[in-house]
Amino acid sequence: MKIRILTLNLMALALIIMLPSCQSEKNELQPWNVLLIFSDDLNDWTSVLKGHPQTLTPNIQRLADQSISFTRGYCSAPLCNASRTSIMTGLTPATNGIYDNKRWFREHEKTAGLVTLPQYFKANGYQTAGAGKLFHSPRGSGEVPRKMSDDISWDEQYIGEIGAQAPEPFPEQRLDLPMTEYFHAFFVWGHSPVPKEETHDLKMVQYCANYLQQDHEKPFFLGCGIFRPHLHWCVPEEFFNKFDLEDIILPEVLETDLEDLPEAAKKLIKPLVHGQLVKQDMWREAVRAYLACINFADYCIGTMLDALEDSPYAENTIVILMGDHGYHLGEKEHWTKFTLWERAVRTSYFIKVPGFDPGRCDAPVSLMDLYPTLVDLCGLPEKEGLDGHSIRPLLEDPDAEWEYPALTWFRENNYSVRDERYRYIHYPDGSTELYDHDADPHEWYNLSGKQGSKEITRRLDAWIK
Ligand SMILES: [Ca+2]
Ligand SMILES: [Ca+2]
């Protein structure tokens, strides 16, 4: 009898040892669920990162108060498709070959069979549900609507009308610009004609809220892709009314900022948009419209957090909130994304893990690190071949040693390396920029070629090579 009990005890011990580490510590409510919230084109204009002094983001603050807030969270590409493909595949654009918004990874031989982050959870016992804009699949053609999704990644989906840019706005302002169709069609802001409950974003959030009210036999991975503050900047009037146009503070700029930029950098800038906005006295209006859309996204996030808190999954769900890249609103006379400066590649990035202490982490991390991090946290088998690194050590101790810089590509051969202090940028013609964030948080003064810069640029460049 004694021998049998001993054998049973040994078996139990062996089982405990065999369980993934996260299942034996921190929290008895495992396996954990995952709630991944994207906010499209959200830069660092949150109350946490203080990218703009007037931003109103009480719900993001509420989540941050329970999370590790990454003050240096960077995309691997400063545009939707390439960034999201990198996040979802755990690979850099240099590895997966997806640098732009046109190529869809499922349509290319080399990447068609990649297993995405949610797909990997699906293959390892999770139920996956995706709502709204999580992927950025190519534009639909003819009668085929744009889906912004990857069917194989999800057990169930709510696509809604997110890709349609709707609800159709009543634009107060539509810039009359002699420029490309793209900007003429997109650079629009104004009040949305429908009440907030009827907006596509909140309908999508409602789907997620309903999902959280259901009983789920398996642990789940729920993706919630909020479309704002992406253009058009059209949200219900109440969100605009929170910001007095006369009082809007413009981003800080240096008049001579472009003078020390290489030609390759200047080519990325859209001075036409900026020039017209200034000439037509619309810079403030545009900033207000972006702030209104962030506040609307924050409202959606709050609705999502309320739903989680009122659900049976409040205590055992990992919550991630991230933008997919940063955003310029006139800095360096540039608008939108598509550059390698801090403005376009830094985004808001928060991860809440049940039982982990909240805090701030200043280590440079990549959004691409999310894949290995979630696999690690949830005790899934290690996924071979990912480019990112699990940031679990930083979630457990935000001051932990972290050796990796954040790498970003824009098209092939434009790339940037960011460590805790410096940003280094390299263009295809060999020209470079270097900024010291300790002295120059706005990246106004290009140190490339200056005394002492060579060693720093060589060290940072080696990460790409
Ligand atoms: Ca985006
Ligand atoms: Ca400059």
Short mmCIF file of C-alpha atoms and ligand atoms in Angstrom, two decimals:
data_model
loop_
_atom_site.label_atom_id
_atom_site.label_comp_id
_atom_site.label_asym_id
_atom_site.label_seq_id
_atom_site.Cartn_x
_atom_site.Cartn_y
_atom_site.Cartn_z
CA MET A 1 0.00 0.00 0.00
CA LYS A 2 2.72 2.39 1.03
CA ILE A 3 4.55 1.68 -2.22
CA ARG A 4 1.40 2.45 -4.22
CA ILE A 5 0.90 5.79 -2.48
CA LEU A 6 4.55 6.62 -3.07
CA THR A 7 4.18 5.72 -6.74
CA LEU A 8 1.09 7.89 -7.04
CA ASN A 9 2.88 10.78 -5.33
CA LEU A 10 5.81 10.41 -7.68
CA MET A 11 3.45 10.40 -10.66
CA ALA A 12 1.75 13.55 -9.39
CA LEU A 13 5.14 15.18 -8.90
CA ALA A 14 6.20 14.20 -12.40
CA LEU A 15 2.97 15.69 -13.78
CA ILE A 16 3.58 18.97 -11.98
CA ILE A 17 7.12 19.11 -13.35
CA MET A 18 5.89 18.33 -16.86
CA LEU A 19 3.30 21.14 -16.84
CA PRO A 20 4.40 24.36 -18.49
CA SER A 21 5.91 26.62 -15.88
CA CYS A 22 3.20 29.29 -16.05
CA GLN A 23 0.62 26.72 -15.04
CA SER A 24 2.34 25.98 -11.76
CA GLU A 25 2.95 29.52 -10.55
CA LYS A 26 1.40 32.97 -10.19
CA ASN A 27 -2.18 32.03 -10.89
CA GLU A 28 -4.42 29.07 -10.31
CA LEU A 29 -6.91 30.15 -12.95
CA GLN A 30 -4.88 28.91 -15.88
CA PRO A 31 -4.93 28.25 -18.70
CA TRP A 32 -5.20 31.95 -19.36
CA ASN A 33 -7.33 33.45 -22.09
CA VAL A 34 -6.00 36.13 -24.39
CA LEU A 35 -7.73 39.38 -25.35
CA LEU A 36 -5.77 41.25 -28.02
CA ILE A 37 -6.98 44.78 -28.76
CA PHE A 38 -5.60 46.70 -31.73
CA SER A 39 -6.23 50.39 -32.28
CA ASP A 40 -5.37 51.26 -35.86
CA ASP A 41 -2.88 54.12 -36.36
CA LEU A 42 -2.73 54.92 -32.65
CA ASN A 43 0.58 56.61 -31.88
CA ASP A 44 1.82 57.58 -28.42
CA TRP A 45 -0.89 60.19 -27.81
CA THR A 46 -2.15 58.55 -24.66
CA SER A 47 -2.22 59.85 -21.10
CA VAL A 48 0.36 57.19 -20.26
CA LEU A 49 2.99 58.04 -22.86
CA LYS A 50 2.04 61.73 -23.01
CA GLY A 51 2.68 62.15 -26.73
CA HIS A 52 0.16 65.02 -26.69
CA PRO A 53 -0.77 67.01 -23.57
CA GLN A 54 -4.49 67.25 -24.39
CA THR A 55 -5.25 63.66 -25.25
CA LEU A 56 -8.16 62.13 -23.32
CA THR A 57 -7.63 58.42 -22.73
CA PRO A 58 -9.06 57.50 -19.31
CA ASN A 59 -9.79 53.92 -20.31
CA ILE A 60 -6.34 53.29 -21.74
CA GLN A 61 -5.04 54.74 -18.47
CA ARG A 62 -7.28 52.30 -16.57
CA LEU A 63 -5.77 49.38 -18.47
CA ALA A 64 -2.25 50.77 -18.10
CA ASP A 65 -2.74 50.97 -14.33
CA GLN A 66 -3.12 47.18 -14.35
CA SER A 67 -0.44 46.48 -16.99
CA ILE A 68 3.17 46.82 -17.87
CA SER A 69 3.27 49.96 -20.03
CA PHE A 70 6.02 49.82 -22.60
CA THR A 71 7.30 53.35 -23.12
CA ARG A 72 9.44 52.22 -26.05
CA GLY A 73 7.17 49.94 -28.05
CA TYR A 74 7.99 49.95 -31.77
CA CYS A 75 6.49 48.47 -34.92
CA SER A 76 8.60 46.50 -37.38
CA ALA A 77 7.11 48.46 -40.27
CA PRO A 78 5.39 51.88 -40.22
CA LEU A 79 2.25 50.86 -42.12
CA CYS A 80 -0.72 48.60 -41.54
CA ASN A 81 -0.19 45.43 -43.56
CA ALA A 82 3.53 45.01 -43.07
CA SER A 83 3.30 45.77 -39.35
CA ARG A 84 0.37 43.46 -38.72
CA THR A 85 1.88 40.68 -40.81
CA SER A 86 5.03 40.98 -38.73
CA ILE A 87 3.07 40.88 -35.45
CA MET A 88 0.93 37.96 -36.55
CA THR A 89 3.75 35.90 -38.08
CA GLY A 90 6.40 36.84 -35.52
CA LEU A 91 8.77 37.58 -38.40
CA THR A 92 10.45 40.77 -39.56
CA PRO A 93 9.57 42.19 -42.99
CA ALA A 94 13.10 41.21 -44.03
CA THR A 95 12.20 37.57 -43.28
CA ASN A 96 8.63 37.38 -44.54
CA GLY A 97 9.10 39.77 -47.46
CA ILE A 98 5.97 41.81 -46.67
CA TYR A 99 6.98 45.47 -46.72
CA ASP A 100 3.90 47.21 -48.09
CA ASN A 101 0.11 47.27 -48.03
CA LYS A 102 -0.28 45.41 -51.33
CA ARG A 103 1.27 42.00 -50.79
CA TRP A 104 -0.85 39.54 -48.82
CA PHE A 105 1.28 36.85 -47.23
CA ARG A 106 -1.14 34.01 -48.03
CA GLU A 107 -0.68 34.71 -51.74
CA HIS A 108 3.06 34.13 -51.85
CA GLU A 109 4.65 30.74 -51.95
CA LYS A 110 7.27 31.47 -49.33
CA THR A 111 4.81 32.75 -46.74
CA ALA A 112 1.47 31.14 -47.67
CA GLY A 113 1.85 28.38 -45.10
CA LEU A 114 2.99 30.50 -42.17
CA VAL A 115 1.22 29.78 -38.91
CA THR A 116 -0.07 33.02 -37.42
CA LEU A 117 -0.23 33.84 -33.74
CA PRO A 118 -3.95 33.06 -33.34
CA GLN A 119 -3.59 30.05 -35.65
CA TYR A 120 -0.89 28.67 -33.36
CA PHE A 121 -3.18 29.08 -30.36
CA LYS A 122 -5.96 27.38 -32.34
CA ALA A 123 -3.64 24.46 -33.05
CA ASN A 124 -2.81 24.21 -29.36
CA GLY A 125 -6.21 23.85 -27.77
CA TYR A 126 -7.57 27.39 -27.89
CA GLN A 127 -10.75 28.63 -29.47
CA THR A 128 -9.98 31.68 -31.58
CA ALA A 129 -12.35 34.50 -32.47
CA GLY A 130 -11.43 37.58 -34.46
CA ALA A 131 -13.41 40.77 -34.82
CA GLY A 132 -12.72 43.94 -36.77
CA LYS A 133 -9.41 44.91 -38.32
CA LEU A 134 -6.72 42.56 -37.09
CA PHE A 135 -5.05 41.66 -40.33
CA HIS A 136 -4.82 43.92 -43.35
CA SER A 137 -5.63 41.76 -46.32
CA PRO A 138 -5.56 43.44 -49.70
CA ARG A 139 -8.35 45.54 -51.09
CA GLY A 140 -11.29 43.52 -52.31
CA SER A 141 -11.93 43.64 -56.01
CA GLY A 142 -15.24 43.96 -57.84
CA GLU A 143 -17.93 42.36 -55.75
CA VAL A 144 -15.45 40.89 -53.29
CA PRO A 145 -15.50 42.98 -50.14
CA ARG A 146 -12.33 43.77 -48.28
CA LYS A 147 -12.20 41.42 -45.33
CA MET A 148 -9.17 42.57 -43.35
CA SER A 149 -8.92 39.04 -42.07
CA ASP A 150 -7.20 35.69 -42.36
CA ASP A 151 -9.91 33.03 -42.29
CA ILE A 152 -7.69 30.14 -41.28
CA SER A 153 -6.60 31.94 -38.10
CA TRP A 154 -10.06 32.00 -36.55
CA ASP A 155 -12.69 29.52 -35.44
CA GLU A 156 -15.21 32.31 -35.70
CA GLN A 157 -15.14 35.88 -36.93
CA TYR A 158 -17.02 39.13 -36.96
CA ILE A 159 -15.89 41.11 -39.94
CA GLY A 160 -18.61 43.74 -40.06
CA GLU A 161 -17.97 46.62 -42.41
CA ILE A 162 -14.67 47.70 -40.97
CA GLY A 163 -12.81 47.69 -44.24
CA ALA A 164 -15.36 49.99 -45.81
CA GLN A 165 -14.20 53.09 -43.90
CA ALA A 166 -17.82 53.60 -42.92
CA PRO A 167 -20.10 54.88 -41.59
CA GLU A 168 -20.00 57.40 -44.37
CA PRO A 169 -19.09 60.73 -42.87
CA PHE A 170 -20.57 64.13 -43.32
CA PRO A 171 -17.18 65.68 -43.70
CA GLU A 172 -16.79 69.17 -42.37
CA GLN A 173 -13.47 69.43 -44.01
CA ARG A 174 -12.15 67.83 -47.10
CA LEU A 175 -8.83 69.22 -48.16
CA ASP A 176 -8.84 70.59 -51.66
CA LEU A 177 -5.39 69.42 -52.56
CA PRO A 178 -3.68 69.06 -55.91
CA MET A 179 -2.40 65.63 -55.00
CA THR A 180 -2.90 61.95 -55.42
CA GLU A 181 -6.31 60.37 -55.42
CA TYR A 182 -5.32 58.53 -52.28
CA PHE A 183 -4.96 61.60 -50.16
CA HIS A 184 -7.86 63.36 -51.76
CA ALA A 185 -10.08 60.45 -50.86
CA PHE A 186 -8.72 59.77 -47.42
CA PHE A 187 -7.76 63.05 -45.79
CA VAL A 188 -11.19 63.71 -44.41
CA TRP A 189 -12.58 64.52 -41.01
CA GLY A 190 -15.89 65.46 -39.50
CA HIS A 191 -18.86 64.31 -37.47
CA SER A 192 -20.16 60.84 -38.14
CA PRO A 193 -23.89 60.96 -38.84
CA VAL A 194 -24.80 57.99 -36.64
CA PRO A 195 -24.95 57.62 -32.86
CA LYS A 196 -21.92 55.91 -31.39
CA GLU A 197 -23.71 52.60 -30.84
CA GLU A 198 -24.24 52.39 -34.60
CA THR A 199 -20.60 52.89 -35.52
CA HIS A 200 -18.84 49.87 -36.94
CA ASP A 201 -16.24 49.92 -34.20
CA LEU A 202 -18.76 49.73 -31.40
CA LYS A 203 -20.81 47.07 -33.17
CA MET A 204 -17.61 45.06 -33.40
CA VAL A 205 -16.82 45.68 -29.72
CA GLN A 206 -20.36 44.53 -28.93
CA TYR A 207 -19.66 41.25 -30.71
CA CYS A 208 -16.59 40.81 -28.49
CA ALA A 209 -18.59 41.74 -25.38
CA ASN A 210 -21.20 39.11 -26.29
CA TYR A 211 -18.44 36.59 -26.82
CA LEU A 212 -17.22 37.25 -23.29
CA GLN A 213 -20.69 36.58 -21.90
CA GLN A 214 -20.74 33.08 -23.34
CA ASP A 215 -19.51 29.87 -21.76
CA HIS A 216 -16.43 28.59 -23.50
CA GLU A 217 -15.22 25.06 -22.97
CA LYS A 218 -11.74 25.84 -24.22
CA PRO A 219 -9.54 28.77 -23.32
CA PHE A 220 -9.95 31.49 -25.93
CA PHE A 221 -7.89 33.92 -27.97
CA LEU A 222 -10.12 36.87 -28.81
CA GLY A 223 -8.93 39.57 -31.20
CA CYS A 224 -10.66 42.96 -31.17
CA GLY A 225 -9.51 45.25 -33.99
CA ILE A 226 -10.66 48.85 -33.49
CA PHE A 227 -10.38 50.89 -36.70
CA ARG A 228 -10.01 54.38 -35.16
CA PRO A 229 -8.04 56.61 -35.01
CA HIS A 230 -7.35 55.61 -38.63
CA LEU A 231 -8.56 58.07 -41.30
CA HIS A 232 -11.28 59.09 -42.03
CA TRP A 233 -11.33 61.02 -38.78
CA CYS A 234 -15.08 60.73 -38.48
CA VAL A 235 -16.66 59.97 -35.13
CA PRO A 236 -19.86 61.21 -33.46
CA GLU A 237 -19.96 64.91 -32.60
CA GLU A 238 -19.76 64.33 -28.84
CA PHE A 239 -16.13 63.23 -29.24
CA PHE A 240 -15.19 66.38 -31.16
CA ASN A 241 -16.96 68.54 -28.60
CA LYS A 242 -14.54 67.54 -25.87
CA PHE A 243 -11.79 69.53 -27.59
CA ASP A 244 -12.01 73.29 -28.00
CA LEU A 245 -10.53 74.16 -31.37
CA GLU A 246 -9.09 77.48 -30.18
CA ASP A 247 -7.14 75.75 -27.40
CA ILE A 248 -5.65 72.92 -29.43
CA ILE A 249 -1.89 72.67 -28.96
CA LEU A 250 0.09 71.85 -32.10
CA PRO A 251 2.93 69.33 -32.04
CA GLU A 252 6.30 70.88 -31.24
CA VAL A 253 8.37 71.41 -34.34
CA LEU A 254 11.70 72.96 -35.26
CA GLU A 255 11.52 75.25 -38.25
CA THR A 256 14.92 74.20 -39.58
CA ASP A 257 14.36 70.51 -38.86
CA LEU A 258 14.65 69.30 -42.46
CA GLU A 259 17.96 71.01 -43.14
CA ASP A 260 20.15 68.23 -41.78
CA LEU A 261 18.23 65.38 -43.40
CA PRO A 262 19.66 63.31 -46.25
CA GLU A 263 17.81 63.53 -49.57
CA ALA A 264 16.53 59.97 -49.18
CA ALA A 265 14.78 61.01 -45.98
CA LYS A 266 13.24 64.12 -47.53
CA LYS A 267 11.71 61.96 -50.24
CA LEU A 268 9.56 60.20 -47.63
CA ILE A 269 8.01 63.44 -46.43
CA LYS A 270 4.68 64.75 -47.70
CA PRO A 271 5.23 68.52 -47.56
CA LEU A 272 2.29 69.15 -49.88
CA VAL A 273 -0.22 67.96 -47.29
CA HIS A 274 1.50 69.94 -44.57
CA GLY A 275 1.80 73.06 -46.68
CA GLN A 276 -1.88 72.99 -47.57
CA LEU A 277 -2.96 72.36 -43.99
CA VAL A 278 -0.93 75.33 -42.78
CA LYS A 279 -2.04 77.55 -45.66
CA GLN A 280 -5.70 76.74 -45.13
CA ASP A 281 -5.32 77.15 -41.37
CA MET A 282 -6.42 73.57 -40.76
CA TRP A 283 -3.55 72.13 -38.76
CA ARG A 284 -5.43 72.65 -35.49
CA GLU A 285 -8.57 71.11 -36.92
CA ALA A 286 -6.67 68.04 -38.05
CA VAL A 287 -5.05 67.62 -34.64
CA ARG A 288 -8.43 67.99 -32.97
CA ALA A 289 -9.94 65.39 -35.32
CA TYR A 290 -7.18 62.89 -34.49
CA LEU A 291 -7.62 63.58 -30.76
CA ALA A 292 -11.39 63.08 -31.12
CA CYS A 293 -10.81 59.75 -32.85
CA ILE A 294 -8.38 58.63 -30.15
CA ASN A 295 -10.95 59.55 -27.53
CA PHE A 296 -13.53 57.52 -29.45
CA ALA A 297 -11.12 54.55 -29.64
CA ASP A 298 -10.58 54.98 -25.91
CA TYR A 299 -14.35 54.78 -25.40
CA CYS A 300 -14.41 51.53 -27.41
CA ILE A 301 -11.55 50.19 -25.31
CA GLY A 302 -13.42 51.14 -22.14
CA THR A 303 -16.52 49.31 -23.36
CA MET A 304 -14.34 46.28 -24.04
CA LEU A 305 -12.73 46.46 -20.58
CA ASP A 306 -16.15 46.82 -18.90
CA ALA A 307 -17.32 43.73 -20.74
CA LEU A 308 -14.29 41.77 -19.61
CA GLU A 309 -14.64 42.93 -16.02
CA ASP A 310 -18.32 41.87 -16.00
CA SER A 311 -17.51 38.48 -17.49
CA PRO A 312 -16.44 35.17 -15.91
CA TYR A 313 -13.02 35.71 -17.49
CA ALA A 314 -12.02 38.91 -15.67
CA GLU A 315 -9.36 37.23 -13.55
CA ASN A 316 -7.75 34.83 -15.99
CA THR A 317 -7.34 36.78 -19.21
CA ILE A 318 -4.18 38.37 -20.56
CA VAL A 319 -5.04 41.74 -22.12
CA ILE A 320 -2.88 43.40 -24.77
CA LEU A 321 -3.52 46.82 -26.24
CA MET A 322 -1.39 48.12 -29.09
CA GLY A 323 -1.41 50.42 -32.07
CA ASP A 324 0.15 49.03 -35.24
CA HIS A 325 2.64 51.93 -35.67
CA GLY A 326 3.00 55.61 -34.86
CA TYR A 327 1.71 58.71 -36.63
CA HIS A 328 2.94 62.14 -37.72
CA LEU A 329 0.73 65.21 -37.41
CA GLY A 330 3.04 67.79 -38.89
CA GLU A 331 6.33 66.83 -37.26
CA LYS A 332 9.05 67.09 -39.90
CA GLU A 333 6.33 68.56 -42.14
CA HIS A 334 4.97 65.07 -42.51
CA TRP A 335 1.54 63.50 -42.01
CA THR A 336 0.43 59.92 -41.38
CA LYS A 337 2.99 57.09 -41.19
CA PHE A 338 5.53 55.76 -43.75
CA THR A 339 8.74 57.10 -42.17
CA LEU A 340 11.34 55.63 -39.82
CA TRP A 341 11.35 58.41 -37.23
CA GLU A 342 10.20 57.94 -33.66
CA ARG A 343 6.87 59.60 -34.48
CA ALA A 344 5.96 56.97 -37.04
CA VAL A 345 7.29 53.85 -35.33
CA ARG A 346 6.51 54.38 -31.64
CA THR A 347 3.12 53.27 -30.49
CA SER A 348 1.14 52.57 -27.35
CA TYR A 349 1.76 49.09 -26.01
CA PHE A 350 0.33 47.62 -22.82
CA ILE A 351 0.22 44.06 -21.55
CA LYS A 352 -1.75 42.97 -18.52
CA VAL A 353 -1.00 39.51 -17.17
CA PRO A 354 -3.11 38.06 -14.35
CA GLY A 355 -1.16 38.18 -11.10
CA PHE A 356 1.72 40.23 -12.51
CA ASP A 357 2.43 43.61 -10.93
CA PRO A 358 1.76 46.69 -13.07
CA GLY A 359 4.60 49.04 -13.94
CA ARG A 360 6.49 50.88 -16.66
CA CYS A 361 9.19 49.38 -18.82
CA ASP A 362 11.63 51.56 -20.79
CA ALA A 363 13.39 48.75 -22.65
CA PRO A 364 12.98 48.97 -26.44
CA VAL A 365 10.60 46.22 -27.49
CA SER A 366 9.05 45.26 -30.78
CA LEU A 367 5.37 44.54 -31.39
CA MET A 368 6.70 41.46 -33.18
CA ASP A 369 7.78 40.13 -29.77
CA LEU A 370 4.13 39.51 -28.91
CA TYR A 371 3.98 36.10 -30.60
CA PRO A 372 6.79 34.41 -28.62
CA THR A 373 5.69 36.27 -25.48
CA LEU A 374 2.14 34.92 -25.54
CA VAL A 375 3.36 31.42 -26.40
CA ASP A 376 5.68 31.66 -23.40
CA LEU A 377 3.10 33.10 -20.99
CA CYS A 378 0.43 30.57 -21.90
CA GLY A 379 2.77 27.59 -21.75
CA LEU A 380 2.33 26.55 -25.37
CA PRO A 381 5.12 24.53 -27.00
CA GLU A 382 7.91 26.83 -28.10
CA LYS A 383 7.39 28.00 -31.70
CA GLU A 384 10.52 27.51 -33.74
CA GLY A 385 11.83 30.08 -36.18
CA LEU A 386 10.32 33.30 -34.84
CA ASP A 387 12.34 36.52 -35.10
CA GLY A 388 10.99 38.16 -31.96
CA HIS A 389 11.92 37.48 -28.35
CA SER A 390 9.68 36.68 -25.41
CA ILE A 391 9.44 39.80 -23.26
CA ARG A 392 8.16 37.77 -20.33
CA PRO A 393 11.29 38.68 -18.31
CA LEU A 394 10.31 42.37 -18.68
CA LEU A 395 6.71 41.66 -17.71
CA GLU A 396 7.97 39.99 -14.55
CA ASP A 397 10.57 42.68 -13.86
CA PRO A 398 10.41 45.86 -15.99
CA ASP A 399 13.99 46.70 -14.97
CA ALA A 400 15.39 43.35 -16.08
CA GLU A 401 18.38 43.35 -18.42
CA TRP A 402 17.31 43.52 -22.08
CA GLU A 403 19.92 43.32 -24.80
CA TYR A 404 17.82 43.67 -27.93
CA PRO A 405 17.09 46.92 -29.79
CA ALA A 406 13.90 47.40 -31.80
CA LEU A 407 14.27 47.03 -35.57
CA THR A 408 12.01 48.64 -38.17
CA TRP A 409 11.92 48.43 -41.95
CA PHE A 410 10.18 50.69 -44.43
CA ARG A 411 10.25 49.15 -47.88
CA GLU A 412 13.35 47.14 -48.62
CA ASN A 413 16.64 48.62 -47.49
CA ASN A 414 15.28 51.54 -45.46
CA TYR A 415 15.70 50.44 -41.89
CA SER A 416 16.07 51.75 -38.39
CA VAL A 417 17.53 50.50 -35.12
CA ARG A 418 16.41 51.90 -31.76
CA ASP A 419 18.09 51.08 -28.47
CA GLU A 420 17.34 52.74 -25.15
CA ARG A 421 19.24 55.87 -26.10
CA TYR A 422 19.76 56.15 -29.85
CA ARG A 423 17.85 55.91 -33.09
CA TYR A 424 19.85 55.02 -36.17
CA ILE A 425 18.32 55.15 -39.68
CA HIS A 426 19.83 53.82 -42.89
CA TYR A 427 18.60 54.53 -46.44
CA PRO A 428 19.28 52.51 -49.61
CA ASP A 429 21.77 55.06 -50.95
CA GLY A 430 23.89 54.60 -47.83
CA SER A 431 22.90 57.87 -46.18
CA THR A 432 22.11 57.71 -42.47
CA GLU A 433 20.68 59.55 -39.51
CA LEU A 434 21.51 59.24 -35.82
CA TYR A 435 19.60 60.77 -32.91
CA ASP A 436 20.46 60.86 -29.22
CA HIS A 437 17.17 60.66 -27.33
CA ASP A 438 18.79 61.62 -24.04
CA ALA A 439 19.45 65.07 -25.47
CA ASP A 440 16.99 65.25 -28.35
CA PRO A 441 13.64 63.50 -27.80
CA HIS A 442 12.14 65.10 -30.93
CA GLU A 443 14.89 63.83 -33.25
CA TRP A 444 15.70 67.34 -34.45
CA TYR A 445 19.48 67.11 -34.59
CA ASN A 446 20.98 64.51 -36.88
CA LEU A 447 24.32 63.41 -35.43
CA SER A 448 25.28 61.19 -38.33
CA GLY A 449 28.81 62.03 -39.48
CA LYS A 450 29.45 64.08 -36.34
CA GLN A 451 32.35 63.34 -34.05
CA GLY A 452 31.88 60.14 -32.06
CA SER A 453 28.94 58.93 -34.13
CA LYS A 454 30.77 56.32 -36.15
CA GLU A 455 31.18 53.78 -33.37
CA ILE A 456 27.51 54.10 -32.37
CA THR A 457 26.19 53.69 -35.90
CA ARG A 458 28.49 50.72 -36.53
CA ARG A 459 27.25 49.03 -33.35
CA LEU A 460 23.59 49.62 -34.19
CA ASP A 461 23.94 48.72 -37.84
CA ALA A 462 25.37 45.33 -36.87
CA TRP A 463 21.93 44.32 -35.56
CA ILE A 464 20.53 44.48 -39.07
CA LYS A 465 23.50 42.85 -40.72
CA CA B 1 -2.38 51.21 -39.25
CA CA B 2 16.72 67.98 -38.15
#
